XYZ file of C-alpha atoms in Angstrom:
724
model
C 29.936 6.706 -207.927
C 28.620 5.054 -204.497
C 30.001 2.617 -202.359
C 28.728 -0.690 -203.747
C 26.172 -2.256 -200.866
C 27.628 -5.092 -199.325
C 25.424 -8.325 -199.203
C 24.472 -10.311 -196.804
C 25.737 -13.338 -196.225
C 23.507 -16.682 -196.865
C 23.691 -17.335 -193.172
C 23.072 -13.377 -192.480
C 19.526 -13.627 -194.514
C 18.875 -17.260 -192.693
C 19.222 -15.181 -189.249
C 17.303 -12.304 -190.418
C 14.039 -14.548 -191.408
C 13.979 -16.371 -188.087
C 14.130 -13.426 -186.314
C 11.459 -12.244 -188.186
C 9.536 -15.521 -188.506
C 9.962 -15.667 -184.334
C 8.539 -11.443 -184.100
C 5.452 -13.019 -186.315
C 4.737 -16.115 -183.967
C 5.256 -13.924 -180.957
C 2.641 -11.323 -182.543
C 0.504 -14.029 -182.875
C 0.328 -15.422 -179.760
C 0.415 -12.054 -178.441
C -3.087 -11.550 -180.923
C -4.289 -15.126 -179.591
C -3.830 -14.199 -176.096
C -5.784 -11.119 -176.029
C -8.739 -13.158 -178.320
C -8.873 -15.220 -176.010
C -7.859 -13.603 -173.042
C -11.936 -12.679 -170.818
C -10.431 -10.458 -167.778
C -11.533 -6.697 -167.784
C -8.733 -4.919 -169.082
C -8.039 -1.595 -167.893
C -9.462 0.078 -170.356
C -12.620 -1.319 -170.741
C -13.678 -1.445 -167.221
C -15.811 1.940 -168.188
C -17.593 -0.704 -169.792
C -18.395 -3.337 -167.042
C -20.477 -2.637 -164.365
C -18.870 -1.867 -161.075
C -15.350 -1.945 -162.720
C -12.594 -4.302 -162.340
C -12.709 -7.388 -159.192
C -9.876 -10.113 -159.598
C -9.865 -8.973 -163.149
C -13.218 -10.266 -163.902
C -16.662 -8.376 -163.017
C -17.759 -7.532 -159.699
C -20.393 -9.097 -157.911
C -23.394 -6.668 -157.712
C -25.028 -8.056 -154.709
C -22.921 -9.767 -152.064
C -25.457 -9.878 -149.515
C -28.140 -11.951 -152.293
C -25.872 -14.423 -152.248
C -24.349 -15.222 -149.380
C -27.921 -15.215 -148.361
C -28.685 -18.046 -150.706
C -25.756 -20.106 -149.822
C -27.324 -22.396 -147.307
C -30.888 -21.687 -148.414
C -32.119 -23.740 -151.313
C -35.633 -22.197 -151.360
C -34.048 -18.374 -151.137
C -31.833 -19.370 -154.528
C -34.777 -20.399 -156.214
C -36.793 -17.114 -155.383
C -34.007 -14.907 -155.288
C -33.052 -16.325 -158.991
C -35.344 -17.550 -160.423
C -38.660 -15.932 -158.835
C -39.274 -13.799 -162.134
C -39.030 -16.939 -164.700
C -39.414 -20.193 -163.221
C -40.957 -20.079 -159.563
C -43.513 -17.448 -160.374
C -46.513 -19.096 -158.088
C -45.960 -19.600 -154.514
C -43.777 -23.319 -153.224
C -46.675 -26.215 -152.601
C -46.772 -27.488 -149.495
C -44.503 -30.936 -151.005
C -42.127 -28.661 -153.212
C -41.585 -26.698 -149.233
C -40.842 -29.913 -147.718
C -38.851 -31.608 -151.204
C -36.851 -28.409 -150.930
C -35.699 -28.712 -147.100
C -35.090 -32.946 -147.890
C -32.428 -31.485 -150.814
C -30.877 -28.449 -149.024
C -29.762 -31.063 -145.954
C -28.888 -33.708 -149.141
C -26.255 -31.216 -150.396
C -24.813 -29.933 -147.351
C -24.794 -33.028 -145.397
C -24.762 -36.095 -147.864
C -27.586 -39.070 -147.311
C -29.954 -40.898 -149.614
C -33.629 -39.865 -150.172
C -36.116 -40.953 -152.495
C -39.691 -39.438 -153.018
C -42.589 -39.650 -154.927
C -44.800 -36.388 -155.711
C -47.561 -35.435 -158.335
C -46.949 -34.693 -161.966
C -46.854 -31.273 -162.660
C -45.149 -30.525 -159.176
C -41.932 -28.967 -160.766
C -39.635 -32.091 -159.712
C -37.542 -32.024 -162.873
C -37.279 -28.549 -162.675
C -36.366 -28.341 -159.101
C -33.526 -31.197 -159.406
C -31.808 -28.456 -162.482
C -32.232 -25.454 -159.957
C -30.931 -27.954 -157.316
C -28.235 -28.489 -159.591
C -27.191 -25.051 -160.174
C -27.111 -23.987 -156.683
C -25.085 -27.176 -155.228
C -22.667 -26.528 -158.028
C -22.261 -22.380 -157.897
C -21.802 -22.731 -154.399
C -19.514 -25.854 -154.383
C -21.495 -27.494 -152.073
C -20.990 -30.321 -154.790
C -18.020 -30.860 -157.180
C -18.854 -33.517 -159.845
C -22.779 -33.323 -159.690
C -24.272 -36.257 -162.654
C -28.095 -36.297 -163.788
C -29.853 -39.640 -165.000
C -33.378 -39.509 -166.433
C -35.301 -41.759 -167.877
C -33.522 -42.038 -171.480
C -30.818 -39.948 -172.847
C -32.672 -37.359 -174.271
C -35.219 -36.676 -170.711
C -31.089 -35.599 -169.564
C -30.089 -34.188 -172.532
C -33.251 -31.573 -172.105
C -32.198 -30.965 -168.656
C -28.634 -30.250 -169.665
C -29.193 -27.638 -172.442
C -31.882 -25.994 -169.829
C -29.373 -25.786 -166.842
C -26.925 -24.524 -169.869
C -29.296 -21.698 -170.428
C -29.871 -20.653 -166.957
C -26.151 -20.436 -166.692
C -25.681 -18.410 -170.186
C -28.767 -15.942 -170.136
C -29.978 -15.572 -166.600
C -28.629 -11.795 -165.661
C -28.971 -12.180 -162.133
C -26.555 -14.963 -162.278
C -24.579 -13.336 -164.047
C -23.895 -10.130 -161.657
C -23.175 -12.482 -158.141
C -21.463 -15.289 -159.956
C -19.381 -14.042 -162.446
C -16.730 -16.641 -161.727
C -19.071 -18.718 -164.043
C -21.493 -17.018 -165.783
C -18.650 -14.344 -167.262
C -16.832 -17.032 -168.996
C -19.954 -18.519 -170.244
C -21.058 -15.498 -172.010
C -17.758 -14.648 -173.336
C -17.966 -18.239 -175.341
C -20.911 -16.193 -177.283
C -22.930 -19.231 -178.244
C -19.502 -20.822 -179.820
C -18.260 -23.845 -177.270
C -15.220 -25.064 -178.789
C -13.812 -21.486 -177.651
C -14.139 -22.933 -173.697
C -10.779 -25.092 -173.836
C -8.810 -21.591 -175.135
C -9.705 -19.006 -172.385
C -7.557 -17.167 -170.617
C -7.380 -15.597 -167.136
C -4.650 -13.262 -166.119
C -2.745 -14.735 -169.573
C -2.952 -18.039 -168.051
C -5.812 -21.039 -168.359
C -9.389 -21.132 -167.035
C -9.292 -25.152 -168.354
C -12.926 -24.523 -169.441
C -15.337 -27.397 -170.856
C -19.285 -26.067 -172.178
C -19.194 -29.259 -174.385
C -22.324 -31.650 -175.553
C -20.937 -34.392 -172.816
C -20.021 -32.578 -170.424
C -20.006 -29.211 -168.089
C -16.645 -28.252 -166.195
C -16.761 -25.215 -164.315
C -13.859 -22.563 -165.385
C -11.036 -22.506 -162.615
C -10.889 -19.145 -161.889
C -8.742 -17.834 -158.371
C -10.853 -17.959 -155.486
C -13.792 -20.128 -157.124
C -15.514 -22.372 -154.698
C -16.973 -24.424 -157.533
C -13.588 -24.145 -159.730
C -13.141 -26.918 -161.761
C -16.723 -28.905 -160.560
C -18.601 -30.867 -162.914
C -21.616 -31.669 -164.478
C -22.288 -34.250 -166.749
C -26.023 -36.074 -167.841
C -27.131 -39.160 -169.283
C -29.611 -41.520 -169.689
C -30.624 -44.117 -166.592
C -29.957 -47.058 -168.960
C -26.212 -45.423 -170.073
C -22.788 -46.104 -169.030
C -23.332 -45.200 -164.756
C -20.588 -47.524 -163.915
C -17.525 -46.309 -163.981
C -18.079 -42.770 -163.942
C -15.139 -40.846 -162.831
C -13.016 -37.782 -164.295
C -9.148 -38.537 -163.153
C -9.100 -40.129 -159.881
C -12.495 -37.844 -158.822
C -15.444 -39.587 -158.406
C -19.387 -38.191 -158.436
C -20.449 -37.092 -154.781
C -24.009 -35.837 -156.142
C -26.285 -38.143 -158.302
C -30.322 -37.590 -159.391
C -31.873 -40.377 -160.255
C -34.896 -37.893 -161.810
C -38.308 -40.297 -162.934
C -36.303 -42.925 -164.050
C -38.967 -45.037 -165.150
C -40.732 -45.814 -168.213
C -44.180 -47.184 -167.962
C -43.065 -50.537 -169.590
C -40.800 -50.819 -167.535
C -42.753 -50.278 -164.439
C -45.176 -53.376 -165.518
C -42.036 -56.000 -165.999
C -40.666 -57.138 -162.174
C -36.960 -58.093 -164.133
C -36.776 -54.406 -165.317
C -37.911 -53.423 -161.502
C -35.009 -55.616 -159.939
C -32.365 -54.544 -162.383
C -33.094 -50.409 -161.910
C -32.743 -51.718 -158.163
C -29.552 -53.382 -158.539
C -28.013 -50.247 -160.430
C -29.400 -47.783 -157.703
C -27.441 -50.084 -155.131
C -24.518 -51.527 -156.321
C -23.639 -48.708 -159.984
C -24.569 -45.553 -158.133
C -23.769 -46.127 -154.665
C -20.517 -47.967 -155.410
C -19.775 -44.199 -156.857
C -18.515 -43.243 -153.630
C -15.481 -42.093 -152.777
C -13.567 -43.483 -149.686
C -13.418 -40.441 -147.687
C -15.669 -38.513 -149.446
C -20.108 -38.045 -149.279
C -22.112 -39.497 -151.859
C -25.389 -37.857 -152.170
C -28.328 -39.330 -153.824
C -31.580 -37.982 -153.998
C -34.689 -40.574 -156.686
C -37.727 -38.422 -157.123
C -40.393 -39.868 -159.250
C -44.245 -41.019 -159.445
C -45.705 -44.975 -158.340
C -46.575 -46.038 -161.602
C -47.997 -49.680 -159.745
C -47.690 -51.227 -156.326
C -44.153 -53.100 -157.401
C -42.473 -50.555 -159.631
C -39.382 -49.461 -158.427
C -40.485 -46.562 -156.760
C -42.781 -48.498 -154.834
C -39.855 -50.478 -154.162
C -37.402 -48.085 -153.080
C -39.675 -45.111 -151.032
C -40.930 -48.484 -149.409
C -38.772 -47.193 -145.627
C -39.069 -51.231 -144.968
C -37.815 -52.898 -147.911
C -35.161 -50.199 -148.724
C -34.547 -48.035 -145.110
C -31.798 -45.857 -146.244
C -33.417 -44.128 -148.784
C -35.990 -42.385 -146.051
C -38.619 -42.460 -148.307
C -41.213 -39.874 -148.747
C -44.761 -40.476 -150.359
C -46.300 -36.903 -151.437
C -50.630 -36.456 -152.983
C -51.751 -33.679 -154.700
C -54.858 -33.787 -152.632
C -54.590 -34.808 -148.668
C -58.897 -35.302 -148.408
C -60.972 -35.033 -150.789
C -64.023 -33.140 -150.817
C -67.116 -34.556 -148.759
C -69.960 -33.607 -151.011
C -68.883 -35.539 -153.520
C -72.864 -35.690 -155.117
C -72.165 -32.285 -156.278
C -68.933 -32.794 -158.024
C -71.349 -35.812 -160.170
C -73.682 -33.038 -160.711
C -70.680 -30.568 -161.794
C -69.319 -33.094 -164.300
C -72.883 -33.604 -165.337
C -73.693 -30.366 -166.830
C -69.818 -30.343 -168.412
C -70.448 -33.129 -170.878
C -73.758 -32.405 -171.452
C -72.952 -28.906 -172.485
C -70.246 -30.730 -174.153
C -72.940 -33.153 -175.947
C -75.083 -30.313 -177.166
C -72.185 -28.126 -178.725
C -71.002 -31.744 -181.075
C -74.631 -32.004 -181.934
C -74.080 -28.242 -183.383
C -70.724 -29.293 -184.553
C -69.276 -32.711 -184.455
C -66.306 -31.272 -185.052
C -65.692 -29.082 -182.837
C -62.679 -29.301 -181.004
C -62.831 -26.935 -178.204
C -66.322 -28.505 -177.150
C -64.683 -29.813 -173.901
C -63.697 -27.052 -172.381
C -66.080 -24.325 -173.775
C -68.789 -27.060 -171.868
C -66.186 -26.693 -169.109
C -67.236 -22.963 -168.591
C -70.726 -23.680 -167.755
C -69.705 -26.292 -165.448
C -67.472 -23.819 -163.756
C -70.067 -21.386 -163.227
C -72.033 -24.105 -161.657
C -69.027 -24.896 -159.324
C -68.745 -20.533 -159.269
C -72.036 -20.707 -157.412
C -71.606 -23.813 -155.179
C -67.836 -23.294 -154.190
C -68.113 -23.652 -150.034
C -70.381 -26.449 -150.774
C -68.128 -27.996 -153.073
C -64.833 -27.131 -151.133
C -65.998 -28.427 -147.631
C -63.609 -30.954 -146.569
C -61.196 -30.520 -149.636
C -57.296 -30.476 -148.903
C -54.891 -30.139 -152.079
C -51.066 -30.085 -151.563
C -50.614 -26.311 -154.327
C -53.778 -24.595 -153.883
C -52.777 -21.870 -156.453
C -51.415 -24.333 -159.268
C -54.962 -24.013 -161.886
C -55.320 -23.044 -165.127
C -56.591 -19.833 -166.602
C -60.216 -20.941 -167.138
C -60.152 -22.580 -163.918
C -60.634 -20.517 -160.239
C -59.294 -22.730 -157.476
C -56.459 -25.306 -157.325
C -59.756 -27.376 -155.435
C -61.213 -27.623 -158.707
C -57.631 -27.849 -160.721
C -57.757 -31.534 -158.692
C -61.073 -32.531 -159.396
C -61.161 -31.640 -162.761
C -58.747 -34.531 -163.367
C -60.229 -36.793 -161.436
C -63.595 -36.411 -162.615
C -62.056 -36.915 -166.277
C -59.633 -39.677 -165.326
C -59.807 -41.282 -162.087
C -56.697 -43.921 -162.747
C -54.465 -41.025 -164.165
C -55.667 -39.104 -161.061
C -54.457 -41.332 -158.208
C -51.261 -42.786 -160.383
C -49.956 -40.188 -160.833
C -51.114 -37.439 -158.829
C -51.804 -39.000 -155.845
C -49.098 -42.055 -155.916
C -51.634 -44.632 -154.485
C -51.971 -46.674 -158.266
C -55.913 -47.881 -157.796
C -55.234 -50.369 -161.330
C -55.739 -54.447 -160.211
C -51.812 -54.889 -159.983
C -52.106 -57.350 -156.744
C -55.240 -59.215 -157.462
C -53.424 -61.938 -155.057
C -51.166 -60.752 -152.662
C -50.354 -62.655 -149.922
C -48.736 -60.728 -146.559
C -46.714 -61.241 -143.672
C -49.241 -59.554 -141.574
C -51.897 -62.215 -142.698
C -49.701 -64.937 -142.187
C -49.324 -64.057 -138.732
C -52.913 -64.020 -138.129
C -53.257 -67.939 -139.545
C -50.255 -69.145 -136.719
C -52.156 -71.659 -134.311
C -50.719 -70.836 -130.597
C -51.981 -74.272 -129.409
C -50.058 -76.425 -132.240
C -46.774 -76.868 -131.818
C -44.071 -78.152 -135.024
C -44.799 -81.303 -136.105
C -47.728 -82.198 -134.397
C -51.013 -83.465 -136.833
C -54.462 -81.371 -136.441
C -57.130 -84.181 -135.663
C -59.411 -84.443 -138.616
C -55.955 -84.833 -140.709
C -56.779 -87.499 -143.973
C -53.408 -86.925 -146.093
C -50.128 -85.925 -145.317
C -48.091 -84.633 -147.888
C -44.597 -83.731 -148.605
C -43.222 -80.885 -151.490
C -39.449 -80.229 -151.895
C -37.444 -77.365 -154.033
C -33.824 -78.376 -154.438
C -31.896 -75.403 -154.931
C -27.429 -75.502 -155.778
C -26.879 -75.774 -151.410
C -29.808 -76.407 -149.856
C -33.201 -78.482 -149.980
C -36.189 -76.666 -149.159
C -38.948 -78.604 -148.015
C -42.553 -78.982 -146.250
C -44.915 -80.911 -144.324
C -48.879 -80.514 -144.955
C -51.496 -81.808 -143.593
C -54.759 -81.615 -144.960
C -58.834 -81.906 -144.169
C -61.806 -82.697 -146.413
C -62.693 -79.382 -148.504
C -58.809 -78.719 -149.051
C -58.158 -77.272 -146.003
C -54.659 -77.503 -144.743
C -52.249 -77.586 -142.093
C -48.125 -76.430 -142.022
C -46.614 -79.521 -139.949
C -43.539 -78.535 -140.190
C -40.968 -77.143 -142.760
C -37.142 -77.282 -142.899
C -34.085 -77.532 -144.965
C -31.430 -80.402 -145.384
C -29.106 -80.028 -144.677
C -30.945 -77.720 -141.254
C -29.264 -74.913 -140.687
C -28.135 -73.700 -137.333
C -29.815 -70.043 -138.099
C -33.273 -68.761 -138.219
C -32.686 -66.646 -141.426
C -30.391 -67.789 -143.677
C -30.297 -67.521 -147.788
C -29.255 -70.316 -149.778
C -26.465 -68.826 -152.042
C -24.726 -68.013 -148.398
C -26.399 -70.397 -146.212
C -24.422 -71.299 -143.041
C -24.414 -74.658 -143.525
C -24.378 -75.960 -146.950
C -24.185 -79.243 -148.820
C -20.564 -78.198 -150.588
C -19.502 -77.413 -146.914
C -20.310 -80.845 -145.526
C -19.158 -83.041 -148.455
C -16.511 -81.310 -150.069
C -15.359 -83.713 -152.060
C -19.208 -84.908 -153.685
C -19.631 -82.935 -156.748
C -22.988 -81.146 -157.118
C -25.267 -84.305 -158.049
C -23.554 -86.789 -155.069
C -24.197 -83.847 -152.826
C -28.034 -83.695 -154.525
C -28.316 -87.266 -153.817
C -26.798 -87.349 -150.512
C -29.163 -84.894 -149.324
C -32.087 -86.399 -151.300
C -31.325 -89.566 -149.693
C -31.364 -87.871 -145.716
C -34.955 -86.018 -147.196
C -36.674 -89.537 -147.854
C -35.247 -91.622 -144.428
C -36.149 -88.037 -142.259
C -38.796 -86.640 -143.494
C -40.482 -89.026 -145.615
C -40.220 -91.996 -143.862
C -40.505 -90.242 -140.937
C -44.187 -90.927 -138.464
C -45.870 -88.120 -137.554
C -47.204 -87.917 -134.180
C -51.222 -86.833 -134.273
C -53.040 -84.485 -131.392
C -54.916 -88.118 -129.872
C -51.077 -89.961 -130.100
C -51.168 -92.374 -132.973
C -49.227 -91.716 -135.837
C -49.404 -91.071 -139.459
C -46.727 -91.514 -142.579
C -46.779 -89.247 -145.756
C -48.898 -90.460 -148.077
C -47.637 -88.468 -151.405
C -44.815 -86.511 -152.193
C -43.290 -84.184 -154.664
C -40.352 -83.331 -155.490
C -38.774 -80.196 -157.964
C -36.488 -81.624 -160.537
C -37.208 -78.141 -162.883
C -33.447 -77.514 -161.634
C -31.435 -79.094 -164.711
C -28.624 -80.056 -163.204
C -30.345 -82.280 -160.500
C -33.120 -83.605 -162.730
C -31.408 -86.671 -163.267
C -30.336 -87.293 -160.101
C -33.656 -86.782 -158.358
C -35.276 -89.314 -160.915
C -32.407 -91.811 -159.970
C -32.658 -91.691 -156.367
C -36.501 -91.985 -156.398
C -36.761 -94.522 -158.714
C -34.574 -96.472 -156.887
C -36.124 -96.233 -153.636
C -39.600 -97.006 -155.487
C -37.099 -100.828 -156.198
C -36.632 -100.875 -152.686
C -39.846 -99.698 -152.322
C -40.867 -102.826 -154.652
C -38.310 -105.523 -153.173
C -40.222 -105.513 -149.854
C -42.920 -106.553 -151.110
C -45.164 -103.540 -150.973
C -47.163 -102.884 -153.781
C -49.253 -99.593 -155.875
C -47.411 -96.531 -156.683
C -44.522 -95.201 -154.550
C -46.050 -92.298 -153.320
C -43.689 -89.791 -153.740
C -42.424 -88.168 -157.346
C -40.517 -85.636 -159.454
C -42.537 -82.819 -160.688
C -41.845 -79.754 -162.404
C -43.323 -76.442 -163.684
C -44.789 -75.135 -166.391
C -46.112 -71.287 -166.936
C -49.516 -70.467 -169.768
C -47.919 -70.379 -173.031
C -49.920 -70.146 -176.328
C -50.092 -74.005 -177.705
C -48.030 -75.406 -174.049
C -49.610 -78.421 -171.510
C -52.138 -76.049 -169.933
C -53.141 -73.770 -172.658
C -57.008 -74.225 -171.935
C -59.733 -72.408 -173.828
C -62.170 -69.711 -171.916
C -64.735 -72.585 -170.798
C -62.372 -75.508 -170.576
C -60.631 -72.920 -167.718
C -63.968 -72.389 -166.255
C -64.719 -75.978 -165.999
C -61.194 -77.070 -164.963
C -60.146 -78.420 -161.781
C -56.833 -80.454 -162.666
C -53.675 -78.878 -161.341
C -51.260 -81.045 -163.035
C -50.603 -83.754 -165.308
C -48.757 -87.443 -164.708
C -46.453 -88.158 -168.027
C -45.198 -91.795 -168.035
C -41.433 -92.550 -166.867
C -38.807 -90.982 -169.347
C -37.368 -94.533 -169.924
C -37.589 -98.024 -169.748
C -35.598 -98.596 -166.802
C -37.941 -95.934 -164.764
C -40.806 -97.068 -162.799
C -42.354 -93.850 -162.180
C -43.477 -90.268 -163.932
C -43.222 -86.740 -164.007
C -46.084 -84.975 -162.343
C -46.145 -81.804 -164.525
C -47.808 -78.500 -162.448
C -49.577 -75.986 -163.951
C -47.432 -73.365 -161.766
C -50.150 -70.420 -162.175
C -52.667 -71.855 -160.905
C -51.373 -73.836 -158.119
C -49.969 -70.922 -156.883
C -53.876 -68.788 -156.623
C -55.116 -71.590 -155.418
C -52.942 -71.816 -152.954
C -52.828 -68.389 -152.807
C -55.962 -67.683 -151.677
C -56.013 -70.657 -149.410
C -53.550 -68.830 -147.003
C -55.626 -65.474 -147.394
C -59.031 -67.238 -146.409
C -59.309 -66.732 -142.698
C -59.048 -69.718 -140.171
C -61.594 -72.082 -139.623
C -63.080 -70.676 -143.255
C -63.720 -73.690 -145.207
C -60.072 -74.475 -146.940
C -58.034 -72.361 -145.184
C -54.302 -72.936 -144.542
C -52.499 -72.335 -141.333
C -49.456 -72.969 -139.705
C -47.797 -74.377 -136.554
C -46.597 -72.494 -133.477
C -43.179 -70.891 -133.534
C -41.570 -68.868 -130.706
C -41.307 -64.907 -131.976
C -39.226 -64.529 -135.031
C -38.813 -68.457 -135.636
C -41.407 -67.625 -139.170
C -39.589 -64.668 -140.117
C -37.510 -66.524 -143.174
C -40.812 -68.823 -143.741
C -43.002 -65.384 -144.063
C -40.501 -63.577 -146.844
C -40.514 -67.043 -148.665
C -44.078 -67.319 -148.664
C -45.207 -63.301 -150.036
C -42.115 -63.417 -152.220
C -44.955 -64.110 -155.724
C -47.565 -61.687 -155.810
C -49.998 -62.595 -158.752
C -51.066 -60.024 -161.718
C -53.900 -60.453 -164.315
C -52.339 -61.426 -167.761
C -54.430 -62.796 -171.004
C -53.438 -64.805 -173.850
C -55.618 -65.656 -175.909
C -58.948 -65.884 -174.918
C -58.100 -66.859 -171.510
C -57.380 -64.588 -168.535
C -55.379 -66.026 -166.138
C -53.121 -65.145 -163.037
C -49.721 -64.540 -163.656
C -46.934 -65.174 -160.432
C -44.335 -63.157 -160.780
C -41.169 -62.367 -157.965
C -41.531 -59.263 -156.599
C -38.785 -57.105 -157.246
C -36.943 -56.857 -153.639
C -37.421 -60.856 -153.427
C -34.581 -63.504 -154.575
C -36.023 -66.313 -153.295
C -39.398 -68.378 -152.893
C -37.870 -72.037 -152.061
C -40.751 -73.013 -149.227
C -43.211 -71.167 -151.491
C -42.883 -73.202 -154.040
C -42.646 -76.621 -151.887
C -46.099 -75.932 -149.908
C -47.488 -75.602 -153.457
C -46.400 -79.004 -154.499
C -47.777 -80.165 -151.211
C -50.585 -79.274 -152.344
C -50.345 -80.283 -155.914
C -49.476 -83.647 -154.142
C -53.077 -83.779 -151.623
C -54.856 -82.989 -155.063
C -53.005 -86.537 -156.516
C -54.910 -87.738 -153.639
C -58.004 -87.262 -154.828
C -58.682 -83.623 -152.802
C -60.905 -81.498 -153.433
C -62.179 -77.619 -152.814
C -65.614 -78.114 -152.252
C -67.135 -79.949 -149.498
C -69.441 -83.260 -150.278
C -71.856 -84.500 -148.194
C -70.290 -87.927 -149.597
C -66.769 -86.828 -149.537
C -64.963 -88.290 -152.998
C -62.999 -92.143 -153.106
C -59.234 -91.295 -152.270
C -57.548 -92.593 -155.637
C -54.407 -94.658 -154.750
C -51.922 -94.066 -157.481
C -50.880 -97.686 -159.069
C -47.737 -99.255 -160.619
C -48.721 -99.385 -164.730
C -45.711 -100.834 -166.635
C -46.998 -98.967 -169.551
C -45.951 -95.644 -167.740
C -49.096 -93.949 -165.759
C -47.610 -95.052 -162.430
């Protein structure tokens, strides 16, 4: 019999089990690391082009890669010449590429408008590839008009990094790990190089480039989102974006709404510009298309309003052909042939394109004469059934002229600004021989308009002659400011500074009393040396905070007026503006609108204790009326002029008078001008005051038409029933 095998103790069995488990763990870990390791192994080197270099495939063409480092256009040609940029670049594309290149290398903010079809979005996508791969930017954000549009661009960039063989050859530090994903983004976080994590991220939210030793783009970040998304606070750890592209962020409906335009400008100026780190550069690129004269792109490319963005406007057609008669004949043949085809088969969906072939033959025969004088931005861009870039652009022009001017010329022709007052136009209305405070000869009525704001009270005094011809005699604020240019919100001498112990109502009461004593009751000197006092004044009481105070002060002065033995209506009244709403105070039928000349209604006092009623003003109507007075040339009937002043003295007045513009609007069967604040403006107080001054003149019986026998002036008398 053999010796009995010694049985292992419990502790020995436990130790053996632990050794086995540790061995299995190490084996699985090694197996996992081997599966996640992306470095090229020695035994596989023969399967990889050019062997091993830093455990990744070597760069195939160092010369090509180096030549494109600071040349964006060359990068486009070398790496995307066969799949994207198959045609020669247009003149605008060449200029835009250099703008983007300079921005990436040196920083800065740039905005430009390009035509539809000018590859704006594609340029932005390829620019981000170039800038990120070469390390010119380290944290890029692409914002589009919607989340879906941003997602499309994000996916396009990822697809090119994944599928472009030339990029794989020269940028293996990025594209080789991407290929190793094999379409499974969840593999990215676990990828290793020489056993070390490359901290790669390839998700639907962001792309973080692999941290490959020696790579200039290691750890670079790219995100895409809608402009209406969470742009504020974008960062990664303590890193902030150094490149933001706002790719065609306007939507048609937002471009027509001044409030939305102001919101987009606010995001650009506060949120986007606020992304910059204190010690780094920030590149901001804003490509787009002008949809109307006041849209976001119109504002941001305006070098006067927003010089920091160095705006540029590019057109698809620099000059139209000289012989437009031949092009009209071309269009006629096109339409006639289409009608012939539809007569045979009304359901023929290809008739329009087929008919163009007949027009093309006409163009072929007369091309030299039809092309004469025409200069297009992209001569090589035309469809298969066209024979030149000029024909391509003229087809768009002849099919839809509005689309041509807006989408391709960045010069929208739609009647957006029917009535727009300009600063150069106002400068021509200044009378050099009539100083401030002097009432011109022939004045029949002197009126006051005032607009109450939180820290200031704005006023204008206007002299009126027969036929509603007017002249701004003087304007100012209470309290008077020591600066020429200021804003109500940050005035050098606000009411709260002068009267710190008073509440807002108390401050307004003091300001109103000052206005009445120093302006309303002031004796104004005429050119002949006599004096005049103000016949009628209106104070805007639309702001609820000050409305009661305005009524109280005016009624108190009216009682003083009566107490001193004076009779009739007090010449100062509170006013409130109203827009045009269905069923509202100023909702008129088309027939009424054509015959109506009334700008306001006077309603009874609010309480039995009050002596004066309220003037309700049709704001849209009076602004259009006064706007035409400002647009009328000096000397024309109904023209409104301005007193003389030293150079620059009227800067703030002009800013207020040009703060709004009129757009054509309809409500039911009523068509009217709707006045809205320009997106870049915040203050229009003297404009409101001037309109109130004009209302006051209308209340005195003034009319625009010059009659042979002027109508009798209406002097309002006190009515105990409230119609004051």
